[in-house]
Coordinates of C-alpha atoms and ligand atoms in Angstrom, one line a residue:
M102 CA -94.1 73.2 -5.7
T103 CA -93.9 69.7 -3.7
P104 CA -90.7 67.6 -4.6
D105 CA -93.2 65.4 -6.6
E106 CA -93.9 68.4 -8.9
Q107 CA -90.5 69.4 -9.6
I108 CA -89.0 68.7 -13.1
T109 CA -86.0 67.0 -13.9
E110 CA -84.5 67.0 -17.3
Q111 CA -81.4 65.3 -18.6
M112 CA -79.1 66.1 -21.2
I113 CA -79.2 64.8 -24.7
V114 CA -76.1 63.3 -26.0
D115 CA -75.9 60.9 -29.1
G116 CA -79.7 60.1 -29.1
R117 CA -79.6 59.3 -25.3
R118 CA -80.8 60.9 -22.4
R119 CA -77.7 61.4 -20.1
G120 CA -77.2 62.4 -16.6
G121 CA -74.3 64.7 -15.7
V122 CA -71.8 65.4 -13.1
G123 CA -74.3 67.2 -10.9
W124 CA -77.7 69.3 -11.3
I125 CA -78.4 72.8 -11.9
E126 CA -81.5 73.8 -9.8
R127 CA -83.8 76.5 -11.1
V128 CA -86.0 78.5 -8.7
N129 CA -89.4 80.3 -9.5
P130 CA -88.5 84.1 -9.5
A131 CA -92.2 85.0 -8.5
R132 CA -91.8 82.5 -5.3
P133 CA -87.9 82.1 -4.9
D134 CA -88.6 79.8 -2.1
E135 CA -89.8 77.2 -4.7
I136 CA -87.8 74.9 -6.8
V137 CA -89.2 74.5 -10.3
G138 CA -86.9 71.7 -11.3
R139 CA -83.3 70.8 -12.2
V140 CA -81.2 69.8 -15.3
A141 CA -78.3 67.5 -15.4
E142 CA -75.1 69.5 -15.5
A143 CA -72.2 68.7 -17.9
D144 CA -68.6 68.7 -17.2
A145 CA -65.9 69.5 -20.1
D146 CA -65.6 65.8 -20.8
L147 CA -69.2 65.6 -21.5
A148 CA -69.5 68.5 -23.5
R149 CA -66.8 67.0 -25.6
T150 CA -68.7 63.8 -25.8
A151 CA -71.6 65.6 -27.2
V152 CA -69.3 67.5 -29.9
A153 CA -67.9 64.1 -30.9
A154 CA -71.4 62.7 -31.2
A155 CA -72.3 65.6 -33.5
H156 CA -69.1 65.2 -35.5
R157 CA -69.6 61.7 -36.1
T158 CA -73.1 62.2 -37.3
F159 CA -72.4 65.0 -39.5
D160 CA -71.6 63.1 -42.7
G161 CA -74.6 61.0 -42.5
W162 CA -76.9 63.8 -41.7
A163 CA -75.4 66.1 -44.6
G164 CA -75.6 63.1 -47.0
T165 CA -79.3 62.5 -46.3
P166 CA -81.7 63.7 -49.0
A167 CA -82.8 67.2 -48.0
Q168 CA -86.5 66.1 -48.2
E169 CA -86.0 63.4 -45.7
R170 CA -84.2 65.8 -43.2
L171 CA -87.0 68.4 -43.9
A172 CA -89.8 65.8 -43.2
A173 CA -88.2 64.8 -39.9
L174 CA -88.2 68.4 -38.8
H175 CA -91.7 68.9 -40.0
A176 CA -92.6 65.9 -37.6
A177 CA -90.8 67.7 -34.9
A178 CA -92.7 70.9 -35.6
D179 CA -96.0 68.9 -35.2
R180 CA -94.7 67.6 -31.9
I181 CA -93.8 71.0 -30.6
E182 CA -97.3 72.2 -31.4
T183 CA -98.8 69.3 -29.1
L184 CA -96.4 70.7 -26.3
V185 CA -97.8 74.1 -25.9
E186 CA -100.2 73.7 -23.0
D187 CA -97.7 71.5 -21.0
V188 CA -94.5 73.5 -21.6
A189 CA -95.8 76.9 -21.2
P190 CA -96.5 76.7 -17.3
V191 CA -92.9 75.3 -17.2
L192 CA -91.5 78.3 -19.0
C193 CA -93.6 80.6 -16.9
D194 CA -92.4 79.2 -13.6
E195 CA -88.7 79.2 -14.5
L196 CA -88.5 82.5 -16.0
G197 CA -91.3 84.6 -14.8
K198 CA -92.5 85.5 -18.4
V199 CA -96.4 85.9 -18.3
I200 CA -98.5 82.8 -19.2
G201 CA -99.9 84.0 -22.4
D202 CA -96.5 85.1 -23.5
C203 CA -95.1 81.7 -22.7
R204 CA -97.9 80.0 -24.8
G205 CA -97.1 82.5 -27.6
E206 CA -93.3 81.7 -27.6
I207 CA -93.6 78.0 -28.0
R208 CA -96.4 78.5 -30.7
F209 CA -94.1 80.7 -32.4
A210 CA -91.2 78.2 -32.1
A211 CA -93.3 75.7 -34.2
I212 CA -94.1 78.6 -36.7
T213 CA -90.6 79.7 -37.0
L214 CA -89.4 76.2 -37.5
R215 CA -91.9 75.6 -40.4
D216 CA -91.1 79.0 -41.8
M217 CA -87.3 78.0 -42.0
L218 CA -88.0 74.6 -43.4
G219 CA -90.1 76.2 -46.1
R220 CA -87.0 78.6 -46.9
A221 CA -84.5 75.9 -46.5
E222 CA -86.3 73.6 -49.2
R223 CA -86.6 76.6 -51.8
I224 CA -82.8 77.6 -51.0
L225 CA -81.6 74.0 -51.2
A226 CA -83.3 73.5 -54.6
E227 CA -81.3 76.3 -56.2
P228 CA -79.6 75.3 -59.3
R229 CA -75.9 74.3 -58.6
V230 CA -74.4 74.1 -62.1
V231 CA -74.3 77.8 -63.0
E232 CA -72.4 77.3 -66.3
S233 CA -71.3 74.4 -68.4
E234 CA -70.0 75.8 -71.6
P235 CA -67.4 77.0 -72.6
R236 CA -66.2 76.8 -68.9
Y237 CA -67.5 74.8 -66.2
L238 CA -68.6 76.4 -62.7
E239 CA -70.6 74.7 -60.3
I240 CA -71.5 76.7 -56.8
R241 CA -72.5 74.2 -54.3
Q242 CA -74.0 75.4 -51.0
V243 CA -72.9 73.1 -48.3
P244 CA -73.4 72.9 -44.4
Y245 CA -70.1 73.7 -42.2
G246 CA -70.4 70.8 -40.0
V247 CA -70.9 70.9 -36.4
V248 CA -72.7 74.3 -35.2
G249 CA -72.3 75.1 -31.5
A250 CA -75.2 77.3 -30.3
V251 CA -75.0 79.0 -26.9
T252 CA -78.3 80.8 -26.0
P253 CA -79.6 83.2 -23.2
W254 CA -82.7 82.8 -20.9
N255 CA -85.1 85.6 -21.8
A256 CA -86.6 83.9 -24.9
P257 CA -85.0 80.5 -24.2
V258 CA -87.1 78.6 -26.7
I259 CA -87.4 80.8 -29.5
L260 CA -83.7 81.8 -29.3
A261 CA -82.8 78.2 -29.7
L262 CA -85.1 77.4 -32.6
L263 CA -83.8 80.1 -34.7
K264 CA -80.4 78.5 -34.7
V265 CA -81.4 74.8 -34.5
A266 CA -84.0 75.0 -37.4
P267 CA -81.9 76.6 -40.2
A268 CA -78.8 74.8 -39.1
L269 CA -80.3 71.2 -39.0
A270 CA -82.4 71.7 -42.1
T271 CA -79.3 72.8 -44.0
G272 CA -77.6 69.6 -43.1
N273 CA -75.3 70.6 -40.0
T274 CA -75.4 68.7 -36.8
M275 CA -75.5 70.5 -33.5
V276 CA -74.5 70.9 -29.8
V277 CA -76.9 73.4 -28.1
K278 CA -76.2 74.8 -24.4
P279 CA -79.0 76.7 -23.2
S280 CA -78.6 79.2 -20.3
P281 CA -78.6 77.9 -16.9
V282 CA -81.1 80.5 -15.9
A283 CA -84.1 79.1 -17.9
P284 CA -83.1 75.5 -19.0
L285 CA -86.1 73.5 -18.4
A286 CA -88.7 74.5 -21.3
V287 CA -86.1 74.6 -24.0
T288 CA -84.9 71.2 -23.0
R289 CA -88.4 69.7 -23.4
V290 CA -88.8 71.3 -26.7
L291 CA -85.3 70.4 -28.1
A292 CA -85.9 66.8 -26.7
A293 CA -89.0 66.7 -29.0
I294 CA -87.0 67.6 -32.0
A295 CA -83.9 65.2 -31.2
D296 CA -86.6 62.4 -30.9
E297 CA -87.4 62.9 -34.4
L298 CA -83.8 62.7 -35.5
P299 CA -81.0 60.1 -36.1
A300 CA -79.0 59.8 -32.9
G301 CA -76.3 62.5 -32.4
V302 CA -77.7 65.1 -35.0
L303 CA -79.1 67.4 -32.1
N304 CA -77.2 67.4 -28.7
V305 CA -78.1 69.3 -25.7
V306 CA -75.7 69.9 -22.8
H307 CA -76.1 72.0 -19.9
G308 CA -73.8 74.3 -17.9
G309 CA -72.5 77.8 -17.3
A310 CA -69.5 79.6 -19.0
E311 CA -67.1 76.7 -18.8
V312 CA -69.2 74.3 -20.9
G313 CA -70.0 77.3 -23.5
R314 CA -66.0 77.7 -23.5
V315 CA -65.4 73.9 -24.3
I316 CA -68.2 74.1 -27.1
T317 CA -67.1 77.3 -28.8
G318 CA -63.5 76.6 -28.5
D319 CA -63.5 72.8 -29.8
E320 CA -61.8 72.4 -33.0
R321 CA -64.3 70.0 -34.3
V322 CA -67.1 72.8 -34.1
A323 CA -67.1 74.6 -37.5
K324 CA -69.5 77.4 -36.6
V325 CA -70.7 79.2 -33.7
A326 CA -74.4 80.7 -33.1
F327 CA -74.5 82.9 -30.1
T328 CA -77.2 85.1 -28.6
G329 CA -76.3 86.9 -25.3
G330 CA -74.5 89.8 -23.8
L331 CA -71.7 91.7 -25.3
A332 CA -68.9 90.7 -22.8
T333 CA -69.8 87.1 -23.6
G334 CA -69.9 87.7 -27.3
R335 CA -66.4 89.1 -27.0
A336 CA -65.0 86.2 -25.1
I337 CA -66.7 83.7 -27.4
M338 CA -65.1 85.4 -30.5
R339 CA -61.7 85.3 -28.8
N340 CA -62.1 81.8 -28.0
A341 CA -63.3 81.0 -31.5
A342 CA -60.2 82.7 -33.0
A343 CA -57.8 80.1 -32.7
T344 CA -59.7 77.7 -35.2
V345 CA -61.0 80.6 -37.2
K346 CA -64.6 79.8 -36.7
P347 CA -67.3 82.0 -38.2
L348 CA -69.8 83.2 -35.9
V349 CA -73.4 84.5 -35.7
L350 CA -73.4 86.9 -32.5
E351 CA -76.7 88.4 -31.5
L352 CA -75.9 90.8 -28.8
G353 CA -77.6 93.6 -26.8
G354 CA -79.3 96.8 -27.8
N355 CA -80.2 100.1 -26.6
D356 CA -83.0 100.7 -28.9
A357 CA -84.1 104.3 -29.5
A358 CA -87.8 105.0 -30.4
I359 CA -88.3 108.3 -32.0
L360 CA -91.5 110.0 -31.8
L361 CA -91.6 112.9 -34.5
D362 CA -93.7 116.1 -34.1
D363 CA -96.8 114.4 -35.9
V364 CA -97.0 111.3 -34.1
T365 CA -100.3 109.7 -33.6
L366 CA -101.4 109.4 -29.8
D367 CA -104.5 107.1 -29.8
D368 CA -104.6 104.3 -27.3
A369 CA -103.6 101.6 -29.7
T370 CA -100.6 103.4 -30.9
V371 CA -99.5 104.2 -27.3
E372 CA -100.2 100.8 -26.1
R373 CA -97.9 99.5 -28.8
L374 CA -95.1 101.7 -27.6
V375 CA -95.8 100.8 -23.9
H376 CA -95.7 97.0 -24.7
A377 CA -92.5 97.6 -26.8
T378 CA -90.8 98.6 -23.8
F379 CA -92.3 96.4 -21.1
I380 CA -93.0 93.2 -22.7
T381 CA -91.2 90.2 -20.6
T382 CA -90.7 92.9 -18.0
G383 CA -88.4 94.7 -20.3
Q384 CA -85.8 91.8 -20.6
V385 CA -85.9 91.9 -24.5
C386 CA -83.0 92.6 -26.6
M387 CA -85.1 94.8 -28.8
A388 CA -87.2 96.4 -26.4
A389 CA -87.5 100.3 -26.9
K390 CA -84.9 101.3 -24.2
R391 CA -85.1 105.2 -25.0
I392 CA -88.0 107.0 -26.1
L393 CA -87.0 110.3 -27.8
V394 CA -89.9 112.7 -28.3
H395 CA -90.3 116.0 -30.3
R396 CA -90.3 118.8 -27.6
S397 CA -93.5 120.2 -29.1
R398 CA -95.4 116.9 -28.2
Y399 CA -93.3 116.0 -25.0
E400 CA -95.8 116.8 -22.3
E401 CA -98.6 115.4 -24.2
V402 CA -96.8 112.2 -24.8
L403 CA -95.8 111.8 -21.2
E404 CA -99.5 112.3 -20.2
A405 CA -100.6 109.7 -22.8
Y406 CA -97.9 107.1 -22.3
R407 CA -98.4 107.2 -18.3
A408 CA -102.2 106.8 -18.8
V409 CA -102.0 103.9 -21.1
A410 CA -99.2 102.2 -19.0
D411 CA -101.2 102.6 -15.9
K412 CA -104.1 100.5 -17.4
A413 CA -101.8 98.1 -19.3
L414 CA -99.3 97.3 -16.8
V415 CA -100.3 94.9 -14.1
V416 CA -97.6 93.6 -11.8
G417 CA -98.4 90.2 -10.3
D418 CA -98.4 86.5 -10.7
P419 CA -97.2 85.5 -14.3
R420 CA -99.3 82.4 -14.0
D421 CA -102.5 85.0 -13.7
E422 CA -103.7 85.7 -17.2
A423 CA -104.6 89.2 -16.3
T424 CA -100.8 89.8 -15.3
T425 CA -98.6 91.7 -17.9
I426 CA -95.5 92.4 -15.6
G427 CA -94.0 89.3 -14.0
P428 CA -90.8 89.3 -11.9
L429 CA -87.3 89.7 -13.2
A430 CA -85.5 86.4 -14.0
L431 CA -82.3 87.3 -11.8
P432 CA -82.2 89.0 -8.3
A433 CA -78.9 90.7 -9.6
T434 CA -80.8 92.4 -12.7
R435 CA -83.4 93.7 -10.1
T436 CA -80.7 95.1 -8.0
H437 CA -79.1 96.6 -11.0
I438 CA -82.2 98.3 -12.4
A439 CA -83.2 99.6 -9.0
D440 CA -79.9 101.1 -8.6
L441 CA -80.1 102.7 -12.0
V442 CA -83.4 104.3 -11.4
E443 CA -82.3 105.4 -7.9
R444 CA -79.2 107.0 -9.2
A445 CA -81.3 108.8 -11.8
R446 CA -83.5 110.2 -8.9
R447 CA -80.7 111.2 -7.0
D448 CA -79.2 113.0 -10.1
G449 CA -82.5 115.1 -10.2
A450 CA -84.6 113.0 -12.7
R451 CA -88.3 112.7 -12.2
V452 CA -89.4 108.9 -11.8
D453 CA -92.9 107.8 -11.9
D454 CA -94.3 104.5 -11.0
L455 CA -96.4 102.8 -13.6
G456 CA -99.2 100.3 -13.7
T457 CA -100.7 98.7 -10.7
V458 CA -99.9 95.7 -8.2
A459 CA -102.3 92.9 -8.3
D460 CA -100.8 90.8 -5.6
P461 CA -98.8 92.9 -3.1
D462 CA -97.9 89.8 -0.9
L463 CA -96.4 87.9 -3.8
V464 CA -94.6 91.0 -5.3
E465 CA -93.0 91.7 -1.9
R466 CA -91.4 88.2 -1.8
G467 CA -90.5 87.6 -5.5
W468 CA -88.0 89.3 -7.7
F469 CA -90.4 91.8 -8.9
L470 CA -89.9 95.6 -9.4
R471 CA -92.7 98.3 -10.3
P472 CA -92.2 99.5 -13.8
T473 CA -91.2 103.2 -14.1
V474 CA -90.7 105.9 -16.5
V475 CA -87.7 108.5 -16.0
T476 CA -87.8 111.9 -17.3
D477 CA -86.0 115.2 -16.7
V478 CA -82.9 113.1 -17.1
A479 CA -79.7 114.2 -19.1
A480 CA -79.0 112.2 -22.5
D481 CA -75.6 111.1 -21.0
H482 CA -77.1 109.4 -17.8
P483 CA -76.4 105.8 -17.4
I484 CA -80.1 105.1 -17.6
V485 CA -80.1 106.3 -20.9
T486 CA -76.8 105.1 -22.4
T487 CA -76.8 101.5 -21.1
E488 CA -79.1 98.6 -21.8
Q489 CA -81.1 98.3 -18.9
F490 CA -82.9 95.2 -19.5
G491 CA -85.7 95.6 -17.2
P492 CA -89.1 97.6 -16.4
T493 CA -87.7 101.2 -16.8
V494 CA -87.4 103.7 -19.5
P495 CA -86.3 107.2 -19.9
I496 CA -88.2 109.6 -22.1
L497 CA -86.1 112.6 -23.4
P498 CA -87.2 115.5 -25.6
F499 CA -85.3 116.6 -29.0
D500 CA -85.7 119.7 -30.8
D501 CA -85.1 118.7 -34.5
V502 CA -84.8 115.4 -36.3
D503 CA -81.2 115.6 -36.9
E504 CA -80.6 115.8 -33.1
A505 CA -82.8 112.8 -32.7
V506 CA -81.0 110.8 -35.3
A507 CA -77.7 111.9 -33.8
L508 CA -78.9 110.7 -30.4
A509 CA -80.2 107.5 -31.6
N510 CA -77.0 106.8 -33.7
G511 CA -74.8 108.2 -30.9
D512 CA -74.5 104.6 -29.3
D513 CA -72.2 101.8 -30.3
L514 CA -75.0 99.4 -30.2
G515 CA -77.0 99.0 -33.3
L516 CA -79.9 96.4 -32.9
A517 CA -83.2 98.0 -33.4
S518 CA -85.0 101.4 -33.5
S519 CA -88.3 102.7 -34.3
V520 CA -90.0 105.9 -35.9
W521 CA -93.3 107.1 -35.0
S522 CA -95.2 109.4 -37.2
A523 CA -98.6 110.0 -38.9
N524 CA -96.6 110.4 -42.1
E525 CA -95.1 107.1 -43.3
E526 CA -93.0 108.7 -45.9
Q527 CA -91.6 111.1 -43.4
A528 CA -90.9 108.3 -41.0
L529 CA -89.2 106.0 -43.8
T530 CA -86.8 109.2 -44.5
V531 CA -85.8 109.1 -40.8
A532 CA -85.7 105.6 -40.6
R533 CA -83.0 105.1 -43.4
R534 CA -80.8 107.3 -41.5
L535 CA -80.7 104.9 -38.5
R536 CA -77.6 102.7 -37.9
T537 CA -79.3 99.6 -36.6
G538 CA -80.0 96.1 -38.0
T539 CA -83.9 96.7 -37.8
T540 CA -86.0 99.9 -37.7
F541 CA -89.7 99.6 -37.4
V542 CA -92.3 102.2 -38.3
N543 CA -95.0 103.0 -35.8
T544 CA -94.3 99.9 -33.9
H545 CA -91.4 98.3 -32.1
N546 CA -90.1 95.0 -30.6
R547 CA -91.1 91.6 -31.6
S548 CA -95.0 92.1 -32.4
G549 CA -93.7 94.0 -35.3
M550 CA -91.4 91.4 -36.6
A551 CA -92.0 90.0 -40.1
L552 CA -90.8 86.6 -40.7
D553 CA -89.3 87.8 -44.3
A554 CA -87.1 90.4 -42.3
P555 CA -83.6 89.4 -41.6
F556 CA -83.0 90.3 -37.9
G557 CA -79.5 91.1 -36.4
G558 CA -77.2 93.7 -35.2
R559 CA -74.8 96.3 -36.3
G560 CA -71.7 97.6 -34.4
L561 CA -71.6 96.3 -30.9
S562 CA -75.0 94.5 -31.3
G563 CA -73.2 91.8 -33.2
F564 CA -73.3 90.4 -36.6
G565 CA -75.0 87.7 -38.6
R566 CA -78.8 87.4 -39.1
E567 CA -81.6 85.3 -38.0
Y568 CA -85.1 85.0 -39.3
S569 CA -85.8 85.1 -43.2
D570 CA -83.7 83.7 -46.0
A571 CA -80.6 85.3 -44.5
G572 CA -81.1 83.3 -41.4
V573 CA -81.2 80.1 -43.3
R574 CA -78.1 81.0 -45.7
E575 CA -75.9 81.7 -42.3
Y576 CA -75.7 77.9 -42.2
L577 CA -74.6 77.3 -45.6
Q578 CA -71.2 78.0 -47.2
S579 CA -70.3 78.1 -51.1
H580 CA -68.2 75.5 -52.6
A581 CA -67.2 76.6 -56.2
I582 CA -66.0 73.9 -58.5
H583 CA -64.5 75.5 -61.4
A584 CA -63.0 74.3 -64.6
P585 CA -61.8 77.4 -66.6
A586 CA -62.3 77.4 -70.3
P587 CA -58.4 77.4 -71.3
F588 CA -58.1 74.0 -69.4
R589 CA -60.9 72.5 -71.3
P590 CA -60.2 70.8 -74.6
G591 CA -61.3 73.2 -77.5
A592 CA -62.7 76.0 -75.1
T593 CA -61.7 79.5 -75.1
D594 CA -62.4 81.8 -72.3
A595 CA -62.2 85.6 -73.0
G596 CA -62.3 86.5 -69.3
D597 CA -58.8 85.2 -69.0
A598 CA -57.2 87.2 -72.0
G599 CA -55.4 89.6 -69.8
Y600 CA -53.5 87.1 -67.9
P601 CA -49.8 86.4 -68.6
A602 CA -49.5 82.7 -69.9
Ligands
LIG531 P1 -75.1 86.0 -21.3 O1 -74.2 86.6 -22.2 O2 -74.9 86.2 -19.8 O3 -75.2 84.4 -21.5 C1 -75.6 83.9 -22.7 C2 -75.0 82.4 -22.8 O4 -73.6 82.4 -22.8 C3 -75.5 81.6 -21.6 O5 -75.9 80.3 -22.1 C4 -74.2 81.4 -20.7 O6 -74.1 80.4 -19.8 C5 -73.1 81.6 -21.9 N1 -71.9 81.8 -21.5 C6 -71.3 82.7 -20.4 N2 -70.0 83.0 -20.5 C7 -69.7 82.2 -21.6 C8 -68.3 82.0 -22.1 N3 -67.3 82.5 -21.6 N4 -68.1 81.3 -23.2 C9 -69.2 80.6 -23.7 N5 -70.5 80.8 -23.2 C10 -70.7 81.6 -22.2 O7 -76.5 86.7 -21.6 P2 -77.8 86.4 -21.1 O8 -77.7 87.2 -19.6 O9 -78.2 84.9 -20.9 O10 -78.8 87.2 -21.8 C11 -79.0 88.8 -21.8 C12 -78.3 89.4 -23.0 O11 -78.7 88.7 -24.1 C13 -78.8 91.0 -23.2 O12 -77.5 91.6 -23.3 C14 -79.7 90.8 -24.4 O13 -79.8 92.1 -25.1 C15 -79.0 89.7 -25.1 N6 -80.0 89.1 -26.1 C16 -79.8 89.5 -27.5 C17 -80.7 89.2 -28.5 C18 -80.5 89.3 -30.0 O14 -81.3 88.7 -30.8 N7 -79.6 90.2 -30.5 C19 -81.7 88.3 -28.0 C20 -81.9 88.1 -26.6 C21 -81.0 88.6 -25.9

């Protein structure tokens, strides 16, 4: 990209575009000698200025009639829809995600925003006065105040929207800190939202861990919403403890896909499994990260999986519509995955390359890695027990369902899982035994997500929910106003009878 084509984004603080103390530059992972653009970088003082703006604005925004708030956010959804063609190439260039998926992510952000607004409208209209006689009980649902959102790079737009939409719709104000790894597209989308809102309601600052620490530790921030890695989640939890902030923590996963002995192996099903593993080059929290197959079908599954993957996986320029595997977002991830695969090979595993390489010169220069499938590997090998977050997957056999369930549940992470079987009843029975926040049947990963389904982790994959009504209610807390009957003239309350006077 020529310097003229490079993108420059400011921060958004108190309704104004703001420069910072420096710049965070982002290169194109497919062409690492090319700068895609830069965002203004905050220091601790600027981060606090953004928190102050959100704090000052809170009473006004929370006090704005819900219909007015929702109308402004619907206008923002209209704007996002018009941005798809402009912003998708930016997301593609900064992240290496293939162009069709980039368009999909931005379109889906608008869809999610509208879905959340519909849910918020219904939830905010729920009756408040639960009882009036003989005692009075009113249960209000009130926003928290300032929500601090810290987000990752792998689906930067949608993972920010899943926090921004419900938090703002319910009357909270926000400071959002996107990941410095992919800050450009999300800033464009957040700017489109902020422009529809009163100054200070939605603030966006850029930076790394230090700026994140300031936001998640500030006493004026009432709730923290975080998506990212486990170590960061723990650091944020510690940091938020001093002011007892409630949290939503969406952390990593090591999802198992369990293929039962009657699994259907037609091309469409196997293709869903392959995409469940390799979409966004495997850099998805709820990708299938280990595949467990009944031994009676093991060889057959391997053959079908390799055959379909060889056709479906095309490594190349993420701007090319035919590409399905772009580069990794970070060179460190590439090294980490390559090392994991190499270690498995050294320890006796079989490693097969998958797919085809469309543009060998580009692939040689960029942060690409050929997708692989790893077999003949021990269940306790790190390639099985850790979240790889890249284009490789181990496939292991099991002898009976109990063993498969034990393997799947034998991990402290509990984000998602899947069960694959021609018999839906049987699949559901196994699904109910899995300790994850989500279990899919005959599909896996985000193409299987229903907007009505709450999404979030169990165990070390975190807590709190996104999507669905649960994802809206995360940003509301109850306030019960209660006048018990004995304290109301002429009323009696049998419920208090057992209490001493
Ligand atoms: P990360 O934890 O490195 O960074 C996430 C964000 O936290 C970034 O904005 C980063 O700047 C910020 N940060 C880093 N240190 C901080 C600190 N001490 N205090 C406050 N903020 C800090 O994660 P990543 O590499 O951007 O994302 C990859 C991880 O995210 C993977 O583990 C993946 O599974 C997980 N993830 C989870 C979900 C989900 O919904 N559960 C979705 C996507 C990604």
